[in-house]
Short mmCIF file of C-alpha atoms and ligand atoms in Angstrom, two decimals:
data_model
loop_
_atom_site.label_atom_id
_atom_site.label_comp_id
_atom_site.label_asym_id
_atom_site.label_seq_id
_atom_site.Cartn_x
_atom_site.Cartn_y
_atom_site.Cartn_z
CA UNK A 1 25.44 -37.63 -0.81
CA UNK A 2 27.26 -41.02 -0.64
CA UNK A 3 26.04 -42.66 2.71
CA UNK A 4 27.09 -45.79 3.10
CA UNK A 5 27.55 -48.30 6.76
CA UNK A 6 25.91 -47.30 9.48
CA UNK A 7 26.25 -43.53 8.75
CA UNK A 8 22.78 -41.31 8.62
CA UNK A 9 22.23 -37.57 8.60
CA UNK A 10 20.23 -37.23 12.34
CA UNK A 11 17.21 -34.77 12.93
CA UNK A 12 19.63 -31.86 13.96
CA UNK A 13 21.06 -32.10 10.31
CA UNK A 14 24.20 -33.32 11.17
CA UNK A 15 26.22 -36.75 9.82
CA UNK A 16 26.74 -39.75 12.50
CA UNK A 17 28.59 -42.48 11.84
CA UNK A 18 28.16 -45.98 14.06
CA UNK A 19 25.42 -43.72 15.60
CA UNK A 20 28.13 -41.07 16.49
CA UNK A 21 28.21 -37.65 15.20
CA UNK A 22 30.58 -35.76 13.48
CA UNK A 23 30.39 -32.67 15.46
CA UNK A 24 31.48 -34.97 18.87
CA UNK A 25 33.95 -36.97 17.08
CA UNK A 26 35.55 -33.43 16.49
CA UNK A 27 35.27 -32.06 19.50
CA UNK A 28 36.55 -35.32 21.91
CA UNK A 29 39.27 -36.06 19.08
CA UNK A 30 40.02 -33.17 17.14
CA UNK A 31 40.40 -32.50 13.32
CA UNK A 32 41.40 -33.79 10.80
CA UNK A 33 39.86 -37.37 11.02
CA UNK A 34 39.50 -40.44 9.34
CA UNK A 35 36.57 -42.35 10.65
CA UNK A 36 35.91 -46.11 10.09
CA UNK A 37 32.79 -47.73 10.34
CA UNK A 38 33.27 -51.06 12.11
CA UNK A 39 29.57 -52.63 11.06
CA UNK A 40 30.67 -51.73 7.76
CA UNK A 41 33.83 -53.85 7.72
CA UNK A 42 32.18 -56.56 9.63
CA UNK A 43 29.13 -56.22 6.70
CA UNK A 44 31.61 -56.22 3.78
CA UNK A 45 33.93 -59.17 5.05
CA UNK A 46 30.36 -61.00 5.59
CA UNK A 47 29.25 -60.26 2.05
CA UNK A 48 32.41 -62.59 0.60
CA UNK A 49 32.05 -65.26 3.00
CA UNK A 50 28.44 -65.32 1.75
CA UNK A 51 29.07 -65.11 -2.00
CA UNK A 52 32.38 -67.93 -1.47
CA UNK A 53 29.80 -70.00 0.60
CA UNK A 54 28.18 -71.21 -2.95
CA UNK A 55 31.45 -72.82 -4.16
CA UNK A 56 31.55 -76.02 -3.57
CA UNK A 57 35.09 -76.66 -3.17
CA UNK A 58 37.07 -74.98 -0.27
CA UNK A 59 37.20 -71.19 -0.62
CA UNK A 60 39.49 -68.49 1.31
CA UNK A 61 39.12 -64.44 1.94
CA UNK A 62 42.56 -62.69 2.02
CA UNK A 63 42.22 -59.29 2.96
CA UNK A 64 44.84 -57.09 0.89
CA UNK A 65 46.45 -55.04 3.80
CA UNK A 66 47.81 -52.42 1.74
CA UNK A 67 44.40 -51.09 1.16
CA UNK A 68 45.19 -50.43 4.99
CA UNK A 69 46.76 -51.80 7.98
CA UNK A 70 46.85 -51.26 11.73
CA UNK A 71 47.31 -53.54 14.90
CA UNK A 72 43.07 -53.31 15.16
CA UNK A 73 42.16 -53.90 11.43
CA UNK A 74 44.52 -56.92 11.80
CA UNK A 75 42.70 -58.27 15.03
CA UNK A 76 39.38 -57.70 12.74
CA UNK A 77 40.79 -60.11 10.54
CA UNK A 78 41.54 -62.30 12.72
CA UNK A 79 38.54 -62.33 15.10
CA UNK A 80 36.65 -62.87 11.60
CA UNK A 81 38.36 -66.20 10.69
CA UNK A 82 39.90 -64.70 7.14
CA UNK A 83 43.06 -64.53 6.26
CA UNK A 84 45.09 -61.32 5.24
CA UNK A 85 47.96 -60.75 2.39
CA UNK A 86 51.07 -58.25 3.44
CA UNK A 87 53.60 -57.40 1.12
CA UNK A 88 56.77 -56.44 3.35
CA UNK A 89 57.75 -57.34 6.65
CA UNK A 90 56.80 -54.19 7.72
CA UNK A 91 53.23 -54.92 6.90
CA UNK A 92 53.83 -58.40 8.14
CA UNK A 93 55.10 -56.96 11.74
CA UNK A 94 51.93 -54.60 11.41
CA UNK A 95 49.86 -57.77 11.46
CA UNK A 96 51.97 -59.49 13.97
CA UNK A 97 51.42 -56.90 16.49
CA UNK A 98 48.04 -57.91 17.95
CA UNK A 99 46.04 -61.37 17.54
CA UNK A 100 46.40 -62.15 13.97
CA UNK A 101 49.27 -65.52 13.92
CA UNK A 102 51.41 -65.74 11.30
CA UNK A 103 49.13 -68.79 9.61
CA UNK A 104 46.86 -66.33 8.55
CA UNK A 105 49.25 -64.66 5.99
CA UNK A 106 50.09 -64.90 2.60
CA UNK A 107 53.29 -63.13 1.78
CA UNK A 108 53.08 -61.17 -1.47
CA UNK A 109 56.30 -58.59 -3.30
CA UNK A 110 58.09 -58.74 -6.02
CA UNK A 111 60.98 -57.88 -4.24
CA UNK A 112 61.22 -59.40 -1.21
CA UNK A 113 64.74 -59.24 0.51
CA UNK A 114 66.57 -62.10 2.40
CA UNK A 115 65.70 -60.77 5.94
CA UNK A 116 61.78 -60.40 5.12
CA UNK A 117 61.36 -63.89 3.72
CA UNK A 118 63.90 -65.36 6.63
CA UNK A 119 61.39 -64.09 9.00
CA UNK A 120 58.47 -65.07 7.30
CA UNK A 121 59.52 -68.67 7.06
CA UNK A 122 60.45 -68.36 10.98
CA UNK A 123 57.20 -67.15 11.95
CA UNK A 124 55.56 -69.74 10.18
CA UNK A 125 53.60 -67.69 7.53
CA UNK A 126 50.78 -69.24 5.61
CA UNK A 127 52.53 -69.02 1.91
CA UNK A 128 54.74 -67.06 0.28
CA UNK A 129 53.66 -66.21 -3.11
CA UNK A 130 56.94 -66.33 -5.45
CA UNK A 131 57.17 -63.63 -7.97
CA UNK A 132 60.29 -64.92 -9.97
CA UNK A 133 63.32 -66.93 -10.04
CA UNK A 134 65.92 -65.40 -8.46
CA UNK A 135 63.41 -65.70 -5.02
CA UNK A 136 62.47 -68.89 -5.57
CA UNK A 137 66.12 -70.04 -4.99
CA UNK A 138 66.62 -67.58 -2.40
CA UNK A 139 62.89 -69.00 -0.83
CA UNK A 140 64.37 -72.40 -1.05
CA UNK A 141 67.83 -71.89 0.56
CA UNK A 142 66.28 -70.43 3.37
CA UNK A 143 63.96 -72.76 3.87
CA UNK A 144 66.83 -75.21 3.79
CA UNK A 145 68.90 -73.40 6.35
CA UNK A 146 65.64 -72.95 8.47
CA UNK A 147 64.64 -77.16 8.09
CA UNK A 148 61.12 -75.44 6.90
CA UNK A 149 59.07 -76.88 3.72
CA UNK A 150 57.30 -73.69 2.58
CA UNK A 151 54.05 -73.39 0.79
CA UNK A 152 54.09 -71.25 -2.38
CA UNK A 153 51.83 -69.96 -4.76
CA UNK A 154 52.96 -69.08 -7.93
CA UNK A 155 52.70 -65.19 -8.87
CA UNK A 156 51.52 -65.08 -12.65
CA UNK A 157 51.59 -62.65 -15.18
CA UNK A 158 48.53 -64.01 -17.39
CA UNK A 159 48.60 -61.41 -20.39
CA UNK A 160 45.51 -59.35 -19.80
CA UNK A 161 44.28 -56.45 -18.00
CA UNK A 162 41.00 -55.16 -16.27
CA UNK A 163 40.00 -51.57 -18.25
CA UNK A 164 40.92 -49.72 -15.14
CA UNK A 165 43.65 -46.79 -14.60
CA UNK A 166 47.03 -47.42 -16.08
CA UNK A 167 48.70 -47.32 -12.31
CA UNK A 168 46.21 -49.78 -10.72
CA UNK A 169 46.45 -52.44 -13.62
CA UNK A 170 48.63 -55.48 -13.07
CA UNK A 171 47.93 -57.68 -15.11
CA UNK A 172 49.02 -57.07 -18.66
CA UNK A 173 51.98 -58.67 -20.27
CA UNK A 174 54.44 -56.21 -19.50
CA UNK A 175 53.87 -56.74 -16.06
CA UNK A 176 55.96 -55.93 -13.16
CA UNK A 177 54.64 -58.75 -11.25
CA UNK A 178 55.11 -62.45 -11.68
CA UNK A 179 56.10 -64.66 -14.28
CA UNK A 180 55.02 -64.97 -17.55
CA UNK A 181 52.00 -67.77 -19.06
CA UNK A 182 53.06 -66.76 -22.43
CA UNK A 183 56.54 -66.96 -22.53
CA UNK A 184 56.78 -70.76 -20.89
CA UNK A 185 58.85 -69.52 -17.64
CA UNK A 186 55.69 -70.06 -15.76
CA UNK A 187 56.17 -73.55 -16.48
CA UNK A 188 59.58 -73.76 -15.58
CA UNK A 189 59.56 -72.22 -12.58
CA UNK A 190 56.11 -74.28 -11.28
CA UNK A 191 58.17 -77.52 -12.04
CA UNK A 192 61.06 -76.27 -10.45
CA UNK A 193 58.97 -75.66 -7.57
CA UNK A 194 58.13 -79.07 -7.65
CA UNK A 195 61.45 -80.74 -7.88
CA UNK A 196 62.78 -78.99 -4.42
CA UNK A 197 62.36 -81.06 -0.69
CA UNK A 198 61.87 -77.83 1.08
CA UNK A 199 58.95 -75.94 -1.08
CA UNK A 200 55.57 -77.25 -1.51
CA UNK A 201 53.85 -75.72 -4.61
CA UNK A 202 50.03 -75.40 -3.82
CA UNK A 203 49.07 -73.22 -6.64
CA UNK A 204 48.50 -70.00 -8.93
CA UNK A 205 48.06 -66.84 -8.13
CA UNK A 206 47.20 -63.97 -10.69
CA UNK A 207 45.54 -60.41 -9.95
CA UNK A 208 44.31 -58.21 -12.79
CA UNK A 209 43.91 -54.93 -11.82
CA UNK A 210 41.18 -52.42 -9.20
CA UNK A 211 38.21 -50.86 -9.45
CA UNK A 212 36.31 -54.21 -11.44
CA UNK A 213 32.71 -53.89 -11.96
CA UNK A 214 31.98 -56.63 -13.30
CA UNK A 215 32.49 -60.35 -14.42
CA UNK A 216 33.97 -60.21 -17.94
CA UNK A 217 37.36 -59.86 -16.93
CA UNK A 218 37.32 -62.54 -14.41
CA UNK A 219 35.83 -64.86 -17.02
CA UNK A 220 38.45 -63.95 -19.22
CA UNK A 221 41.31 -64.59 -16.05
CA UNK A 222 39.56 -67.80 -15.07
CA UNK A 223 39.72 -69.01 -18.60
CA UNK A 224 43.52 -67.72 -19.37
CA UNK A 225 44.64 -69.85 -15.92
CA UNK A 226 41.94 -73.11 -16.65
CA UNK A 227 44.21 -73.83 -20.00
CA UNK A 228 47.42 -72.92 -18.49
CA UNK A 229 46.18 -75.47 -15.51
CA UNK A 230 45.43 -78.34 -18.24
CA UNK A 231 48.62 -77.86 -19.90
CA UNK A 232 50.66 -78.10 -16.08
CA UNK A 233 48.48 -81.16 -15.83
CA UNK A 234 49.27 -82.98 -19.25
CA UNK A 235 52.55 -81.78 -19.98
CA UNK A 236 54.19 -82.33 -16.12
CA UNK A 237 51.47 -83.95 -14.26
CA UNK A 238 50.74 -81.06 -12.09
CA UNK A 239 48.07 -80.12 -10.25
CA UNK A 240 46.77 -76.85 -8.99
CA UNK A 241 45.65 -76.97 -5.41
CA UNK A 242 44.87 -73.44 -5.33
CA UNK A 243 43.88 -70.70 -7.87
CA UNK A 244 44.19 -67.67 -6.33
CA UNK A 245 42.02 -64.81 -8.33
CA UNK A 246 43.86 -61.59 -6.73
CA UNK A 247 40.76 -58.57 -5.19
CA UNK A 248 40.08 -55.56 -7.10
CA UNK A 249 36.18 -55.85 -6.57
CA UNK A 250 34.60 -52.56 -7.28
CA UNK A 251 33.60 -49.72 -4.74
CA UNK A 252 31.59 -46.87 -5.07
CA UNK A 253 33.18 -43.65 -4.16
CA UNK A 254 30.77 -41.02 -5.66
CA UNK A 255 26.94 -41.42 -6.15
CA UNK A 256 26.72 -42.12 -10.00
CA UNK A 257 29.54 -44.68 -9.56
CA UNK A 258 28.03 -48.07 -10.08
CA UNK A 259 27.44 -50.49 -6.95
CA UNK A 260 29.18 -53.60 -7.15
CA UNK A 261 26.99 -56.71 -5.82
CA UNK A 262 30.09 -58.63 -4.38
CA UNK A 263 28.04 -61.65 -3.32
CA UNK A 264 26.74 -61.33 -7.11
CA UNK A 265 29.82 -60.90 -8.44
CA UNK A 266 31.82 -63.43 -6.48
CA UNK A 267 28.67 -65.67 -6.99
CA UNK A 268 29.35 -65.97 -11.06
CA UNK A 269 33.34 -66.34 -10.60
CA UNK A 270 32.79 -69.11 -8.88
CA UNK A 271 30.08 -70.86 -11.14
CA UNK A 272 32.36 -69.89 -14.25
CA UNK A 273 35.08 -71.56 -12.38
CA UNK A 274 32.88 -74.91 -11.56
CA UNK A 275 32.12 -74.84 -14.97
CA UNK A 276 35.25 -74.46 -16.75
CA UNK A 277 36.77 -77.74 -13.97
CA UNK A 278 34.04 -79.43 -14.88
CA UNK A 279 34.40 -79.17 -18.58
CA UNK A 280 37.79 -80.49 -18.32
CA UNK A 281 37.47 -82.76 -15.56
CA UNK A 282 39.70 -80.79 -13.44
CA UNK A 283 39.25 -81.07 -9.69
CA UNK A 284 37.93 -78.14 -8.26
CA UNK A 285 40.74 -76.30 -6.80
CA UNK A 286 40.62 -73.78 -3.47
CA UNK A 287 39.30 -70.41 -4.38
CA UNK A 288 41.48 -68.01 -3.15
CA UNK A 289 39.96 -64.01 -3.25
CA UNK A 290 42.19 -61.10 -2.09
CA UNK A 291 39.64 -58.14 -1.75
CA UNK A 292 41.09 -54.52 -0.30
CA UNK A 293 39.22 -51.81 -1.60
CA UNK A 294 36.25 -53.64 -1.01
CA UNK A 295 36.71 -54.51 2.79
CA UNK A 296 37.71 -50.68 3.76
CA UNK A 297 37.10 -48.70 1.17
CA UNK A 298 33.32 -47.81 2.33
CA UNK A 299 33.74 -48.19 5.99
CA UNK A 300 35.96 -44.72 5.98
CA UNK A 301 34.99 -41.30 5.68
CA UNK A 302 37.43 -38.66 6.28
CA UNK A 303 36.33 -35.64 8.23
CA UNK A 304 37.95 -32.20 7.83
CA UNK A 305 37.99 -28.50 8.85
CA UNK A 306 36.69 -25.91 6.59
CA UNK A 307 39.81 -22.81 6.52
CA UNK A 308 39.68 -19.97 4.10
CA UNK A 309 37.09 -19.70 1.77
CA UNK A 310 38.68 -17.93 -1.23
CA UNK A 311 36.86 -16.33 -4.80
CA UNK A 312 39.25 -15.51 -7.82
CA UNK A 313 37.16 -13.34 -9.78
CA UNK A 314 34.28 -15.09 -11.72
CA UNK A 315 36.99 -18.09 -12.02
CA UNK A 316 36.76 -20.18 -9.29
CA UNK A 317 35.54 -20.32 -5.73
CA UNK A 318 38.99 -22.50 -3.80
CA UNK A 319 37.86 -23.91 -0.40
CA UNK A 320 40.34 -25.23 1.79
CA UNK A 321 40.47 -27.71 4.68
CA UNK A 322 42.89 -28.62 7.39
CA UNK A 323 44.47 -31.92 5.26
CA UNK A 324 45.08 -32.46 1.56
CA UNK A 325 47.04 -34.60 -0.73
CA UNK A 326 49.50 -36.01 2.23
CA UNK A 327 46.53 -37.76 3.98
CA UNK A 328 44.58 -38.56 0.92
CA UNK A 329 46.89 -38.20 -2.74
CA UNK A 330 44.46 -40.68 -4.71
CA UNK A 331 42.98 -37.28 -6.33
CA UNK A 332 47.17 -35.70 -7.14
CA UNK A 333 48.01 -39.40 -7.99
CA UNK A 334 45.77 -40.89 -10.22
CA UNK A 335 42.69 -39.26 -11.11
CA UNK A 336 40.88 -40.58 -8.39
CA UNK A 337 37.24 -38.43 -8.05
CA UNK A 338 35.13 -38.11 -4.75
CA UNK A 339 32.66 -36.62 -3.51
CA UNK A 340 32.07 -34.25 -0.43
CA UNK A 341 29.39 -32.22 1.65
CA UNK A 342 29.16 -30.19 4.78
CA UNK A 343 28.45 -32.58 7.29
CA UNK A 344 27.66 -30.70 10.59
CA UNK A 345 24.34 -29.45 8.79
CA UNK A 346 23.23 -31.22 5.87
CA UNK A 347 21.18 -29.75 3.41
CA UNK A 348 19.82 -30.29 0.44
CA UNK A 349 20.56 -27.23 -1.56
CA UNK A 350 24.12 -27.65 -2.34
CA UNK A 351 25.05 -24.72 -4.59
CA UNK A 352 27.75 -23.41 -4.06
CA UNK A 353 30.58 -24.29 -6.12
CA UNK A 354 34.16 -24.88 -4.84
CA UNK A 355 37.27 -27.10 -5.58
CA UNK A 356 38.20 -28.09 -2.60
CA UNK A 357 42.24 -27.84 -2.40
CA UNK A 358 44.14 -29.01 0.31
CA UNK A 359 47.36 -26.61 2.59
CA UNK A 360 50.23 -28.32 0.48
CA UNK A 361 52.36 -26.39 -1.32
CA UNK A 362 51.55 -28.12 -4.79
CA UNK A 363 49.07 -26.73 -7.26
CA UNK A 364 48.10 -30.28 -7.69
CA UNK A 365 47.17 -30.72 -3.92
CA UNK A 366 43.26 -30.85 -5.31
CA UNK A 367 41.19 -33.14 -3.06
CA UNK A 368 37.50 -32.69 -5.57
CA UNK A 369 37.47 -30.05 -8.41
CA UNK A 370 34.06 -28.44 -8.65
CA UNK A 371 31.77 -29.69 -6.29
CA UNK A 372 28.47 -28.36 -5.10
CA UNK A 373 28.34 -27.40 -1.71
CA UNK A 374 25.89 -26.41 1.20
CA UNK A 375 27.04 -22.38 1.63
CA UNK A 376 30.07 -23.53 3.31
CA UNK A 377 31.76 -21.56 5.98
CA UNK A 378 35.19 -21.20 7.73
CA UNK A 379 34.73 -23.92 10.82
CA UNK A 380 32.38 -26.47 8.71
CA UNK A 381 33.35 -29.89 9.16
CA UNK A 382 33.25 -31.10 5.07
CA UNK A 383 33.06 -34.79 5.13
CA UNK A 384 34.62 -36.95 1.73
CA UNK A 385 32.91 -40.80 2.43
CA UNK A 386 34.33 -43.82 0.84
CA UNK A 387 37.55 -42.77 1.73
CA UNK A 388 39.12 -46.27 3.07
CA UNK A 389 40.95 -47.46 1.08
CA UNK A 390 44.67 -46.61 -0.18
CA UNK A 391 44.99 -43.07 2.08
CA UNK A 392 46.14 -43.50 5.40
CA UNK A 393 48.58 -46.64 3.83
CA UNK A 394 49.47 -44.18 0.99
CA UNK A 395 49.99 -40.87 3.40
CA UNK A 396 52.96 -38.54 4.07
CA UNK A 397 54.42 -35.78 6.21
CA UNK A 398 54.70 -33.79 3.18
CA UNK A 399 55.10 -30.04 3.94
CA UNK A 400 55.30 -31.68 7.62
CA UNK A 401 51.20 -32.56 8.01
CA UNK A 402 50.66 -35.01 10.55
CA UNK A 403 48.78 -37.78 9.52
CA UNK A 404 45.06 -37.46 10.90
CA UNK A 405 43.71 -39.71 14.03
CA UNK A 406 41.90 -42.89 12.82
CA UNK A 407 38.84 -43.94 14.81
CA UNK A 408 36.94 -47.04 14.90
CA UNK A 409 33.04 -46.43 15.98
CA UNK A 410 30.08 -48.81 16.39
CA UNK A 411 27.06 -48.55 18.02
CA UNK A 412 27.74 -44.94 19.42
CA UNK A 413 30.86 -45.96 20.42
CA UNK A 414 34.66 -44.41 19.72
CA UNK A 415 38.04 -46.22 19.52
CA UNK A 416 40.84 -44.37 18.23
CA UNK A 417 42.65 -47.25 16.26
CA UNK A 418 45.90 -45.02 15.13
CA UNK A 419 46.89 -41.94 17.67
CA UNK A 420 46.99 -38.73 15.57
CA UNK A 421 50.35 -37.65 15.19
CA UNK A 422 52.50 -35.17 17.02
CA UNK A 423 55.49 -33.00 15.75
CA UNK A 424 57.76 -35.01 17.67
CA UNK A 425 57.02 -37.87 14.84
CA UNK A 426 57.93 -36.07 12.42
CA UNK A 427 61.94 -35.63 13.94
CA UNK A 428 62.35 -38.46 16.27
CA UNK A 429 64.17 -40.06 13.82
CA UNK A 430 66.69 -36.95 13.06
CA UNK A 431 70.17 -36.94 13.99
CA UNK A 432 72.29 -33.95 15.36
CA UNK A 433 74.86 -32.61 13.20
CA UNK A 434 78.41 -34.08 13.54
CA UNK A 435 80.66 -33.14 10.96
C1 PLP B 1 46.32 -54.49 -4.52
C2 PLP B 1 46.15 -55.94 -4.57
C3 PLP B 1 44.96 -56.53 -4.13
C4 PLP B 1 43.79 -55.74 -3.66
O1 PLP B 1 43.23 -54.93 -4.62
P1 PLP B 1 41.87 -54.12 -4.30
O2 PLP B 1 41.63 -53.33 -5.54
O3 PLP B 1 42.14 -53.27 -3.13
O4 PLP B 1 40.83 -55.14 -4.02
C5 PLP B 1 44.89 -57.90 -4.14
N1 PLP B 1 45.91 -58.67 -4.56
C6 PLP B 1 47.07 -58.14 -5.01
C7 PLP B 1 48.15 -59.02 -5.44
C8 PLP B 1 47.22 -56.76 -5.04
O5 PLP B 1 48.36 -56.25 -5.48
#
């Protein structure tokens, strides 16, 4: 069993989480659930302020809100001094709706429309990190018509990739994202950057992929975007305030997957970065990190009800719960493996095997294929940890679910942080037939 946070099995056999357990957080809020760990949060933000506290140039935590976003996440953020990265302005009016101010955010897309970059320049965002041409004018017309000079970072695509899925891998040279080292338009766009009144170029931005374990392919970033910095600064006499490394730090989300030492981690990207400006007599520029995974990821557990329990012959043993691929489609989307257990009695003997399948009408709608399990029963709460990250923010109303309440506890105490929702939610937007 993955237990991670605050969460413990207690003497009555049964999973609490923040010193809660799961049987009450069903009863008082129903099922399914997705349960975050506050301490947890709070533990991981700590761990990369710690591990950026041994750089000895300025340093700055971006939380990447798509992993997930609500109004209290976003007062988390803010109440912790870090800064957070949205990547629409409907993440950015997410943010916006509690304590977090708009200098707190870095504006990521590589589509942004008119309206969403009007409005962050209005509200006074942080920096808005330019993917391409075509927004770069559009950033700096705006910017014109607002009388705003705008911070940017420059989105790049530096020609190499982390060894992680094909989906969650950005940074290749066929990238989606950015503009090319390789090709010179980097170049040209940084310098263009440079030349306008109303945009103030602060720097480079470049993420690789998710799921890193390890240094190598930060190395390998810090090195590609050191000589593409010495080349800014001999051929155009440019300087990089801020190098921006992107997130995709590791997380655990079975037992035999390898635990990432963030502090570790973040600890030898920033010595190979003091390094590498000290080799070429570059001053040391801002590290910018934009963790997501790796601030929610193990803080959430989702909690669901065991339904039918079903055998096919010697085949297979299907056991399905009360959610499924439109809370949690990591699984249907792209491979992603969990792991679960019966958490209103814990036991050790977990034999029985299952695949655990959600109520959508897909074959595919698989949340963990052949996992051991405690002799399950209809009415079991089955608990899947490390659940975080990337499946409320990547949910749907397919087959009209309703997306599960979303509770914050700590220290045997219960928020709800996102209401469950009701059927009304799913056709309050509807309109009555007319023609
Ligand atoms: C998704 C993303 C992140 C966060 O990635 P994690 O794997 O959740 O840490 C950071 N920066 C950018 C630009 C991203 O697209």
């Amino acid at each position: 069993m993955l237990m991670q946070g605050t969460t413990e099995v207690n003497e009555q056999g049964v999973l609490e989480i923040g010193g809660v357990s799961v049987k009450e957080l069903r009863d008082s809020f129903g099922s399914p659930l997705l349960v975050y760990d506050y301490q947890e949060i709070i533990n991981n933000i700590n761990k990369f302020k710690e591990a950026v506290a041994s750089y000895p140039g300025e340093a700055e935590i971006i939380y990447a809100s798509k992993a997930f976003l609500c109004r209290g996440i976003a007062d988390i953020i803010a109440k912790n001094d870090i800064y957070i990265d949205v990547v629409s302005g409907g993440e950015m009016a997410r943010a916006l709706s509690g304590e977090l101010t708009a200098d707190r955010i870095y504006m990521h897309g590589n589509n942004k429309s008119e309206a969403e970059l009007r409005t962050a320049i209005t509200e006074g965002v942080n920096t808005i990190i330019v993917d391409n041409f075509y927004e770069a004018e559009l950033i700096n017309r705006l910017a014109r018509e607002e009388n705003s000079v705008v911070d940017c970072i420059v989105r790049l695509i530096p020609g190499i990739s982390a060894h992680t899925h094909e989906f969650i891998r950005t940074g290749q040279a066929d990238s989606k994202f950015g503009v090319s080292i390789k090709t010179g338009q980097a170049r040209e766009l940084i310098k263009w950057l440079v030349g306008r009144d109303n945009l103030n170029f602060k720097g480079i931005h470049a993420h690789i992929g998710s799921q890193i374990y390890d240094v190598t392919a930060f190395k390998e970033l810090i090195w590609v975007l050191i000589k593409f910095m010495i080349e800014l600064r001999r051929e155009d006499n440019i300087l990089v305030e801020k190098l921006n490394l992107g997130g995709g730090f590791g997380v655990p989300e079975k037992s035999e997957d390898p635990e990432v030492d963030v502090v570790k981690l973040v600890g030898e990207i920033a010595q190979e970065l003091v390094e590498s400006c000290d080799r070429e007599d570059y001053p040391l520029p801002a590290l910018l990190l934009e963790p997501g995974r790796s601030i929610v990821g193990s803080a959430g557990t989702s909690l669901y009800t065991v339904g039918s329990i079903k055998e096919i012959g010697e085949l297979k043993t299907y056991l399905a719960v009360d959610g499924g691929m439109a809370d949690n489609i990591r699984p249907a989307l792209y491979g992603a493996e969990y792991e679960a257990f019966i958490a209103n009695r814990c036991l050790d003997e977990e034999d029985t095997e299952v695949t655990i399948v959600g109520k959508c009408c897909e074959s595919g709608d698989v949340l963990i294929e052949d996992e051991l399990l405690a002799d399950p029963e209809p009415g079991d709460i089955l608990a899947i940890p490390a659940t975080g990250a990337y499946t409320y923010s990547l949910s749907s109303n397919y087959n009209g679910l309703l997306r599960p309440a979303v509770l914050l506890v700590y220290q045997e105490n219960v928020q709800v942080l996102i209401e469950r929702e009701q059927e009304e939610d799913l056709y309050k937007n509807d309109c009555k037939l007319e023609i």
